[in-house]
XYZ file of C-alpha atoms in Angstrom:
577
model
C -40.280 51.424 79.117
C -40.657 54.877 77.093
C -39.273 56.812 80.402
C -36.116 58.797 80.230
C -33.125 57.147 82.135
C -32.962 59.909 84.530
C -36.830 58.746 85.822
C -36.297 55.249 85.267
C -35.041 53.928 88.637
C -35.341 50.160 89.481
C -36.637 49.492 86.486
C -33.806 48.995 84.592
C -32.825 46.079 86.992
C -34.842 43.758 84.846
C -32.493 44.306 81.616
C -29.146 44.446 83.772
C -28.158 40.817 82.863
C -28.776 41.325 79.201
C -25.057 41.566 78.264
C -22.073 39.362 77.431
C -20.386 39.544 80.910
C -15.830 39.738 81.010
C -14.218 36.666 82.037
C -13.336 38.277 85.513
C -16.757 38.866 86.037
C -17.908 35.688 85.375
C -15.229 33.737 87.662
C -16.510 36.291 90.300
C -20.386 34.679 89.985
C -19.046 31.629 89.623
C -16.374 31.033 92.106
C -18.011 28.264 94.032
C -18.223 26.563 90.815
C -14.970 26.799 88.479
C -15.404 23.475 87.019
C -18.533 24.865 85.295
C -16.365 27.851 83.845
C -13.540 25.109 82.391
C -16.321 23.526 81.183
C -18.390 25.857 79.168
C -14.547 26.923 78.052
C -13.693 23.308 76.954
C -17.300 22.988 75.363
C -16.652 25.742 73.040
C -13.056 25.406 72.175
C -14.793 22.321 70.234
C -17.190 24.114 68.562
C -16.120 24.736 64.959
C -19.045 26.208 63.430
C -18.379 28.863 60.531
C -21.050 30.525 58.595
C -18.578 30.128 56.021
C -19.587 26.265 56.218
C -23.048 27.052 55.075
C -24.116 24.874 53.130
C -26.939 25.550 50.243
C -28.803 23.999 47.561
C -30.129 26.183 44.713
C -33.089 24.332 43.326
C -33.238 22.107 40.242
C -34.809 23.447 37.426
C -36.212 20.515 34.987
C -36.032 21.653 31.802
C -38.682 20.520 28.865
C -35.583 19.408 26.195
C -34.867 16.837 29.030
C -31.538 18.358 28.817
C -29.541 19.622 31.598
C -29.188 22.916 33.364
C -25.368 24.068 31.031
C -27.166 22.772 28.061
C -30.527 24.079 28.319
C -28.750 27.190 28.815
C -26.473 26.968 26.030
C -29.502 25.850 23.533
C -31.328 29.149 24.982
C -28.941 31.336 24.211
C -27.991 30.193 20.925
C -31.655 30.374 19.967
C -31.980 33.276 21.759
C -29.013 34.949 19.280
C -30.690 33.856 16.371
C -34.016 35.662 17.257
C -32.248 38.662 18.419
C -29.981 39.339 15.185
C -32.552 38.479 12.709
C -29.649 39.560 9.432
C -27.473 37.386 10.854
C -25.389 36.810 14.589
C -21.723 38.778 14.197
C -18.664 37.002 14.536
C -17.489 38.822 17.980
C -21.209 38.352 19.411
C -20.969 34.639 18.724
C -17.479 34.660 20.131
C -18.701 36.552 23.385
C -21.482 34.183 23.971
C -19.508 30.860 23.969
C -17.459 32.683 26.366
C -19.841 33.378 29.140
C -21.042 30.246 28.365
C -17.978 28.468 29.334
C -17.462 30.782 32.754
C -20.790 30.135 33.745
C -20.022 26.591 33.172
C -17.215 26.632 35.299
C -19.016 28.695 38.054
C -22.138 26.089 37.724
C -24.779 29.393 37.538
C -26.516 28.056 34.903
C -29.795 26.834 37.101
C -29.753 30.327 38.142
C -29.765 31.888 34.600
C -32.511 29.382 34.151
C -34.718 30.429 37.311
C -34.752 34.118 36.006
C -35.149 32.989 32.707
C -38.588 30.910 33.942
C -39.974 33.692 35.691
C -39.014 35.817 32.872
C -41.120 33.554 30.158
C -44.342 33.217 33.062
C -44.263 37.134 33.006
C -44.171 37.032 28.638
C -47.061 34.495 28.705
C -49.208 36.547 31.342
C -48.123 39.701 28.700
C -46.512 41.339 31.530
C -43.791 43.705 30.143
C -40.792 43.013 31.872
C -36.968 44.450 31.600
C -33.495 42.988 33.549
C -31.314 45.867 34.378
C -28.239 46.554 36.480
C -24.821 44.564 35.798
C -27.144 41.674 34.247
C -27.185 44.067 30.903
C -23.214 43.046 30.420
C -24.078 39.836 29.832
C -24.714 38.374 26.311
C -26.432 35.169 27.491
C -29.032 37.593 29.877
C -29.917 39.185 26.012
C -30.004 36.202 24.154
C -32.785 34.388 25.998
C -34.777 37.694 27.109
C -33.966 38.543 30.430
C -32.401 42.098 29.351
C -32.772 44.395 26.443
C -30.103 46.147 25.710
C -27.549 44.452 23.997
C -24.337 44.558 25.694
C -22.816 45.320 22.193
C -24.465 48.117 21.836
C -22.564 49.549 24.719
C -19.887 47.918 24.935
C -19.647 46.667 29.048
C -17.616 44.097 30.605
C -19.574 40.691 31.659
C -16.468 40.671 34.516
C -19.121 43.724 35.914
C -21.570 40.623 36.148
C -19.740 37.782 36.981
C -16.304 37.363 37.449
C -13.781 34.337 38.818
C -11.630 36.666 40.706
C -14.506 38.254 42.577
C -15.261 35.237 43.679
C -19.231 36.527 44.422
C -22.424 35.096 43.249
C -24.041 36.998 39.824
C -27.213 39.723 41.403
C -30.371 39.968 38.338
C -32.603 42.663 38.701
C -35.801 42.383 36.888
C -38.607 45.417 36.487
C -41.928 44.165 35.950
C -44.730 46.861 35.380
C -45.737 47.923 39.261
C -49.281 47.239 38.653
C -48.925 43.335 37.856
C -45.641 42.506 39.574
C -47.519 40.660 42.938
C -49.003 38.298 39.706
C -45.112 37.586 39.378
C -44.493 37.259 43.150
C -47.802 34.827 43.832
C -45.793 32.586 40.932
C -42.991 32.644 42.346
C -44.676 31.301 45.659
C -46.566 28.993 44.051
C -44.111 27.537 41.933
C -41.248 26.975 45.292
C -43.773 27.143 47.851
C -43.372 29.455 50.842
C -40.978 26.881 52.691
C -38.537 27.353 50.010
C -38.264 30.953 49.160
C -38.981 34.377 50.887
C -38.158 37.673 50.843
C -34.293 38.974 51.628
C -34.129 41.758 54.573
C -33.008 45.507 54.771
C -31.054 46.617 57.670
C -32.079 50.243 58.231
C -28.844 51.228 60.847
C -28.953 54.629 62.701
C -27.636 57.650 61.359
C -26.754 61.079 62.739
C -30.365 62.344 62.349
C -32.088 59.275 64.147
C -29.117 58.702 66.355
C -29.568 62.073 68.210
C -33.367 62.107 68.236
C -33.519 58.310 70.061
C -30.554 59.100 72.386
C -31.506 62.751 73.288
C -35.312 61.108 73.953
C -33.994 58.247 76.121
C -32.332 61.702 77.995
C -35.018 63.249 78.826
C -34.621 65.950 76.070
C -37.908 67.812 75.581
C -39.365 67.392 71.918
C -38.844 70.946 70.754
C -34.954 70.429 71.596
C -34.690 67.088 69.710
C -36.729 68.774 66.773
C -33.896 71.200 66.694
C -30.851 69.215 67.046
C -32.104 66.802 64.551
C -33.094 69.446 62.122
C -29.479 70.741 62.415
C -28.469 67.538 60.406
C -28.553 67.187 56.741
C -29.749 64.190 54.774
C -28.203 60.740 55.321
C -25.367 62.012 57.242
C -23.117 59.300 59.071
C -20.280 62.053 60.253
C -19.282 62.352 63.656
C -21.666 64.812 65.196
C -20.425 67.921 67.458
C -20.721 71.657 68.116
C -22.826 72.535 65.324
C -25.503 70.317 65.752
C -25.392 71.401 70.095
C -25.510 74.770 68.981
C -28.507 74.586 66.281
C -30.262 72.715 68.877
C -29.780 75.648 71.701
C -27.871 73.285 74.086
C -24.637 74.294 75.549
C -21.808 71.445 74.545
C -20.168 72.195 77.783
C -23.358 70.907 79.720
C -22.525 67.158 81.326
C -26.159 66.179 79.614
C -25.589 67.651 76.374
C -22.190 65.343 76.115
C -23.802 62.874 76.954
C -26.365 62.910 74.185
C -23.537 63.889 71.462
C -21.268 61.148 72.808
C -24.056 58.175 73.011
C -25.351 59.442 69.385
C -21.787 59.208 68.080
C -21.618 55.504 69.498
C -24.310 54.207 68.411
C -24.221 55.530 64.903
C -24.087 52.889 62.210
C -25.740 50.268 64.495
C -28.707 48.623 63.098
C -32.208 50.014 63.914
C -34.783 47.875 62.796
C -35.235 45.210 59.894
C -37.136 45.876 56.916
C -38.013 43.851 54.210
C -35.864 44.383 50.938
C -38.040 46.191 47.636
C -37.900 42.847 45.977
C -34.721 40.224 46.746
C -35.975 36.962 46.349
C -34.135 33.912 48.113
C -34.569 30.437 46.482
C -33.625 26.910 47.761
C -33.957 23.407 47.041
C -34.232 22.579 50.696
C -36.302 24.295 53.361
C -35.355 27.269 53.935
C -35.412 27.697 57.659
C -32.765 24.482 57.301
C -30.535 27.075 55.863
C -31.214 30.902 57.517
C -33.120 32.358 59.909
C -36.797 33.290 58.671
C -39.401 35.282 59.747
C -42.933 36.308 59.297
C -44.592 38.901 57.708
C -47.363 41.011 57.589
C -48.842 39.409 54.489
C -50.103 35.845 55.214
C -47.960 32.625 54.335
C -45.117 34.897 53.287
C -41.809 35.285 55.140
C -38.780 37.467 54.823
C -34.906 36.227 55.678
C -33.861 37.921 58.229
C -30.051 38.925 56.635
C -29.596 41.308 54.135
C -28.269 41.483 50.490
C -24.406 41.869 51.828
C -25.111 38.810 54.237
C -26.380 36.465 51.601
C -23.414 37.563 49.653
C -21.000 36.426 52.197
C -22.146 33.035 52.142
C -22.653 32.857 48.570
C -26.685 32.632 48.521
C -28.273 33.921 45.220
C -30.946 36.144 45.318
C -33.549 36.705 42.343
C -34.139 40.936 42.764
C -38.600 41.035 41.311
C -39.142 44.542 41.438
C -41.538 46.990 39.788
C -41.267 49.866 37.517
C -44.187 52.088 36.384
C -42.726 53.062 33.004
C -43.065 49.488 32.069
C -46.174 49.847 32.786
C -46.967 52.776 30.515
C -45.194 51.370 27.739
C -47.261 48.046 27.955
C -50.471 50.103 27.436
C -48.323 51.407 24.684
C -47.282 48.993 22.727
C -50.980 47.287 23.103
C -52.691 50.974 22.293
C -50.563 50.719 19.256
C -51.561 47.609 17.440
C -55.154 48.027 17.945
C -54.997 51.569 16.349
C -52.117 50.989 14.562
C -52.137 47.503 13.147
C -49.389 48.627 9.698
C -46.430 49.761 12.726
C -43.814 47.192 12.757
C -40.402 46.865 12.151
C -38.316 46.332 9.367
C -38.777 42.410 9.377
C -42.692 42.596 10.126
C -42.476 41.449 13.391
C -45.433 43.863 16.332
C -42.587 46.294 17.714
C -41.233 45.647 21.072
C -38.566 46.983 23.521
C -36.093 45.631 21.571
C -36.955 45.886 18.053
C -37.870 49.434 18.040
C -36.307 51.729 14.905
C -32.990 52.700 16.777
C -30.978 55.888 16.196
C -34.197 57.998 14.993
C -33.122 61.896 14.484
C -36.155 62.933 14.967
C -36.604 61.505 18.483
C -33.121 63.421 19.262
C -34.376 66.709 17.542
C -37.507 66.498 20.153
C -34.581 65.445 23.200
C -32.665 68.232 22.446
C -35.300 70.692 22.463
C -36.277 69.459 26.345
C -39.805 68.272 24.841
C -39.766 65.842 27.194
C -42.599 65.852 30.232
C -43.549 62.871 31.061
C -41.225 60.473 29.532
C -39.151 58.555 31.407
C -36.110 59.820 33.763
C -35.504 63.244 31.519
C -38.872 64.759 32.350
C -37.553 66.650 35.673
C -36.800 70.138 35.537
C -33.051 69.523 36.214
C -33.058 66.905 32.961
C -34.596 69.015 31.297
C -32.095 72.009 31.430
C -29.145 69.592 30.874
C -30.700 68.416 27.495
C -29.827 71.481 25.750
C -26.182 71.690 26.532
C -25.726 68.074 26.146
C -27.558 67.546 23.059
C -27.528 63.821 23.079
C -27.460 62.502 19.262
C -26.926 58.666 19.687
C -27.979 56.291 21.922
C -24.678 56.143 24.279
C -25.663 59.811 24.718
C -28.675 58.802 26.618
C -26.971 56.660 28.369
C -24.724 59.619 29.841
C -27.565 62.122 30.636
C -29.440 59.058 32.425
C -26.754 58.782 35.009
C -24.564 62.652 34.695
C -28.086 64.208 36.289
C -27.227 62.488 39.577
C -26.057 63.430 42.935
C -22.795 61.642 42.893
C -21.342 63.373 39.437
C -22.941 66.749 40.732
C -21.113 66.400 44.427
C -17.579 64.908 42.595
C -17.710 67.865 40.103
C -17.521 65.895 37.059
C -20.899 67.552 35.107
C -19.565 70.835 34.693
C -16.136 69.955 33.054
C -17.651 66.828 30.929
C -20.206 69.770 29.411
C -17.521 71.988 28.419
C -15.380 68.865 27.021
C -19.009 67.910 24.977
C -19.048 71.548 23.602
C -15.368 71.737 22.479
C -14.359 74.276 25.505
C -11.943 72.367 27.022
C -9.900 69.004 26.128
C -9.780 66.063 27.909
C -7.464 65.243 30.239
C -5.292 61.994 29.924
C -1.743 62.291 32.044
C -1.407 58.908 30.939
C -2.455 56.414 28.100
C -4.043 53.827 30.393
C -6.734 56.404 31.433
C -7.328 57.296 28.129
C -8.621 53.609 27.487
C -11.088 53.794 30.316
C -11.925 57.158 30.372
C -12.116 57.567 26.518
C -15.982 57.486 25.920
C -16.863 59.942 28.372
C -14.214 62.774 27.386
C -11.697 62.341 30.553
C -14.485 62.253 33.197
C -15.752 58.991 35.236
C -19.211 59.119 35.101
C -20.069 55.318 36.108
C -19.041 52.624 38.576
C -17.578 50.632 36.397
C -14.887 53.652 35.449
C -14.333 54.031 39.019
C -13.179 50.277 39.425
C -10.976 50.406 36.188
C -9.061 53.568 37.461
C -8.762 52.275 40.947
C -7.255 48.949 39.062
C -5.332 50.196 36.374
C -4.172 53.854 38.522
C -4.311 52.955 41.592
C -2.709 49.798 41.790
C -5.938 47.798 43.789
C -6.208 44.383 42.960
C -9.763 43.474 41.797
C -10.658 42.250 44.813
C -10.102 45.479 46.870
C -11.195 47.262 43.622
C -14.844 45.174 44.629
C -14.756 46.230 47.682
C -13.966 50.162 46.736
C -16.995 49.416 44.842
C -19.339 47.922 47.408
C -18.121 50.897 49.685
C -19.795 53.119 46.823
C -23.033 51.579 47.292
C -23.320 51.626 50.665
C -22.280 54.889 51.485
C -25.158 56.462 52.850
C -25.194 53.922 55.230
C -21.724 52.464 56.139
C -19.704 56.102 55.066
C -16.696 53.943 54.467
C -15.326 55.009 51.027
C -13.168 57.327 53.135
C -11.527 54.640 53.933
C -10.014 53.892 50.554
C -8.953 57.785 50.191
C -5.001 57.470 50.965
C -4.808 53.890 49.632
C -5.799 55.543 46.141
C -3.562 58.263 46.263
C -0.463 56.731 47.377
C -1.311 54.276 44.759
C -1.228 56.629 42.351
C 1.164 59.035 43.201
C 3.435 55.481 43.649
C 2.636 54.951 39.532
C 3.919 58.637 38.686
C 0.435 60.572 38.618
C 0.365 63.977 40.277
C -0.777 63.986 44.313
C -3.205 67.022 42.904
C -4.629 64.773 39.897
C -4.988 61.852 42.147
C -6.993 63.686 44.842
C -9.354 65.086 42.198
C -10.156 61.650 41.130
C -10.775 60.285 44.409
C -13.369 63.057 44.387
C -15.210 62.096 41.969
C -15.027 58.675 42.744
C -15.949 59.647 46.102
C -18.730 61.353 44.355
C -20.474 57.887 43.531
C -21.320 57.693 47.479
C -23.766 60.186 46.772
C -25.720 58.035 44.092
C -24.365 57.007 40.999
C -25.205 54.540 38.567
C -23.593 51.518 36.875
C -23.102 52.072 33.087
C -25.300 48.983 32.405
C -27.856 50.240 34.632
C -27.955 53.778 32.718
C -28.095 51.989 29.336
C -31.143 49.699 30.449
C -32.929 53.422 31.834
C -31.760 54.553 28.780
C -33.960 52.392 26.282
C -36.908 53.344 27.984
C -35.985 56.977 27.655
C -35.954 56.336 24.377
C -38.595 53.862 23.963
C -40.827 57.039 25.759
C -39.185 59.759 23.259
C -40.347 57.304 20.462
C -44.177 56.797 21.299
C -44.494 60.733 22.391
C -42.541 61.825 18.864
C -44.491 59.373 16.713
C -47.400 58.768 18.274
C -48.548 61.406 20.966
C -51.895 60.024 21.252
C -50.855 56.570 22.175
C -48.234 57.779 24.451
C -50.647 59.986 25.891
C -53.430 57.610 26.307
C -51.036 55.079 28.066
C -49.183 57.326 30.616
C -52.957 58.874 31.915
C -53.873 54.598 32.454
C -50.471 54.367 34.144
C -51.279 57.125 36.770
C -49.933 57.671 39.222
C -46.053 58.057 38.201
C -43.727 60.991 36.747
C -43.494 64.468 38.134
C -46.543 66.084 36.236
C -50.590 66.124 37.148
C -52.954 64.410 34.153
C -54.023 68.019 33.536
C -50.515 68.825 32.532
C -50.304 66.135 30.167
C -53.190 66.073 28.774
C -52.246 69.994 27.570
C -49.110 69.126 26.686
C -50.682 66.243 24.078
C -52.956 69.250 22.836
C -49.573 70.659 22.283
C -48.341 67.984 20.040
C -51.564 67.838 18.144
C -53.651 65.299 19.855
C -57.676 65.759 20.304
């Protein structure tokens, strides 16, 4: 109606039925008839529907061997191993792989492993660079047969991050495509499943305080310049109860019956879904017809439809999603690696195979010498002005050092106060601390300070006495905090926990800190270390070749934080004409 209620009148008669009435109100319409009441009660007493019922068919995928899906997979990665350890495939690699094997075996994932792998191998053939990150990069099988590049021995991560038997969730694949040839990916994807069997996952954008008091005080008959002000008076994503401060910022007196009003029907509705959006990239697959199995809808773009339940949802009822999203780096580094052997047809690597993502010369002081120095505009993630200043005191030298500065430059270890005492650790000012051995084990490789998800979990596990399902859920809470705020929730469980296994109240209320840091943006290790090879892949081009890197990035445009005129006179810099 877009009037304010106090101006509305009659009009609201038209919506007054739109509710789910009490039971006393309903025997009050319905007295005449009470039959109909025992009825309707008797009807759905024998209704035993349960989304937990659902039932869902992930599509076959025929495989060219004739084999089936376990030993397709199993041929892949075995293959796969070979290809990727060229001087041989370790012992403990070997011994990783036939494990994973074996759990996704039992799980029966393996046609999933083999959709990402398909769409994975249509991107190589199109020569569409292409990278899996997030927990994917723990698993050995996801390197073996090219989905992700990092190897997950390089880093060493759990695959129990991925996919685990206690968690009792499906396994979530991102893949980055460069952003300028991903809809080639998308249209395959289509065309390969049609658009009855797959579409697009939802977003549920839910209010927050900021939106919450703007629709509430506008439904009040607020005028604009007062809504501007309260409004303004909030910072961020905030979910917290509002109150005094924000009826004061906005010039309204909290005393007023109108001004409760507003603060009280903002607080209420906070949290409650807004609108549907469509997710970045969350693909939904099925053997069957989709709308057989969840509810669909249209979108803007023609023949293509988006499920109307969001990542958590599918989750609950065990639906996989394939996550197609885009990544302009990728794109960049394409141009690269193509710019390269036209100009450069002698650069390859040590077993005289083109260089790629994964075979690039690794460990390279020279690319550190140029990290630590901050000569880094416009490579990728340490080219900000904030990266930029950490390099120096960090000084990464190895490859796990990248790995750190990709995820310590982040809002959640800034706001849990971990960057500051891992620095001085890193410099030799301080020692880490480790009140007991267990923590020593987790915390270990980044000097006494959880910098990652997966750290959080472990000390939650192992410290806090959560069992790995609630440890899950700590994590999920972690993700979702800008738009649940429910890690708070977890605060006194963790301390008593570990307060309960002999650590200090004061030690155990500085870790929830910093785990409650993570609700601020933080990353999964895995996730940093797949970020991290393209920091260094970036580092490598603009240290050994400045004129290909340069060259690529301007055809990339536009990405990064700096103008073409900037980098074009920071190439001059390095030498290029």
């Amino acid at each position: 109606l877009n009037t304010p209620v106090a101006q509305v009148g009659l009009e609201l008669a038209a919506n007054a039925e739109r509710h789910l009435k009490p039971p006393q109100e309903m025997a009050r319409l319905f007295r005449r008839h009470p039959q109909a009441l025992a009825e309707t009660l008797r009807f759905a007493d024998e209704l035993s529907f349960s989304l937990s019922d659902l039932e869902y068919n992930y599509p076959d995928e025929p495989t060219e061997s004739g084999l089936g899906p376990q030993a397709e997979l199993e041929r892949l990665a075995r293959e796969g191993a070979a290809t990727r350890y060229p001087a041989g495939v370790p012992a403990s690699v070997l011994q990783r792989i036939e494990e994973e094997l074996a759990l996704i075996e039992r799980l029966n994932y393996a046609r999933y492993f083999l959709t990402v792998y398909d769409i994975v191998q249509f991107a190589r053939r199109q020569h569409i660079l292409c990278q899996g990150r997030g927990s994917a990069a723990n698993s050995i099988v996801c390197f073996c047969i090219g989905i992700t590049e990092v190897g997950p021995d390089r880093i060493d991560t759990l695959f129990e991050r991925f996919i685990s038997e206690e968690r009792n969730e499906p396994p979530d694949i991102d893949v980055d495509f460069e952003h300028e040839r991903r809809d080639e990916v998308i249209a395959y994807i289509y065309q390969k499943y049609s658009a009855k069997r797959t579409a697009l996952a939802a977003a549920v954008i839910s209010y927050r305080g900021r939106s919450a008091l703007r629709e509430v005080a506008k439904a009040m008959g607020l005028s604009e310049d007062v809504r501007t002000a309260l409004s303004s008076s909030i910072w961020g994503w905030s979910t917290s109860e509002l109150g005094e401060k924000e009826a004061s910022a906005g010039g309204i007196d909290r005393s007023d019956p109108l001004a409760r009003q507003v603060i009280e029907h903002a607080n209420e509705i906070m949290g409650f879904p807004r609108h549907l959006s469509q997710h970045v990239g969350g693909f939904v697959i099925t053997r069957d017809r989709l709308d057989e199995v969840v509810p669909i809808v249209k979108t803007a773009m023609d023949e293509r439809k988006m499920v109307e339940w969001d990542k958590d949802d599918l989750d609950a009822v065990k639906i996989l999603k394939v996550d197609v999203l885009a990544l302009g780096m990728l794109t960049c580094l394409k141009r690269a690696f193509t710019l390269l052997t036209h100009h450069y047809p002698d650069a390859r690597d040590a077993y005289g195979r083109p260089y790629m993502l994964a075979t690039l010369p690794e460990e390279d002081g020279r690319v550190y010498d140029m990290i630590c120095r901050a000569d880094t505009l416009g490579v990728f993630q340490i080219e900000s002005r904030a990266q930029m200043s950490m390099l120096p005191r960090l000084r990464p030298r190895e490859f796990y050092d990248l790995v750190i500065e990709v995820a310590i430059v982040r809002p959640g270890p800034i706001q849990g106060d971990m960057v500051h005492p891992y620095l001085r650790r890193r410099q030799g000012k301080e020692q880490p601390e480790y009140p007991k051995p267990e923590l020593e084990q987790i915390l270990g490789k980044t000097l006494g300070v959880p910098l990652f998800q997966e750290q959080a979990m472990k000390i939650a596990i192992v410290a806090g006495g959560f069992r790995p399902g609630e440890a899950d859920e700590l994590r999920r809470a972690m993700a979702t905090f800008k738009r649940t705020g429910t890690i708070g929730n977890y605060r006194q469980r963790m301390i008593d926990g570990m307060v309960g296994k002999g650590y200090e109240k004061a030690f155990a209320e500085r870790c929830f800190k910093q785990i409650e840091g993570f609700g601020e943006y933080g990353f999964p290790e895995s996730h940093a270390a797949s970020f991290a090879l393209l920091v260094y892949a970036s580092c490598w081009f603009k240290t050994f070749y400045p004129d290909v890197f340069c060259a690529a990035i301007l055809n990339a445009q536009p990405m990064g934080f700096y103008q073409p005129a900037q980098l074009v006179r920071d190439a001059r810099d390095h030498g290029v004409e």
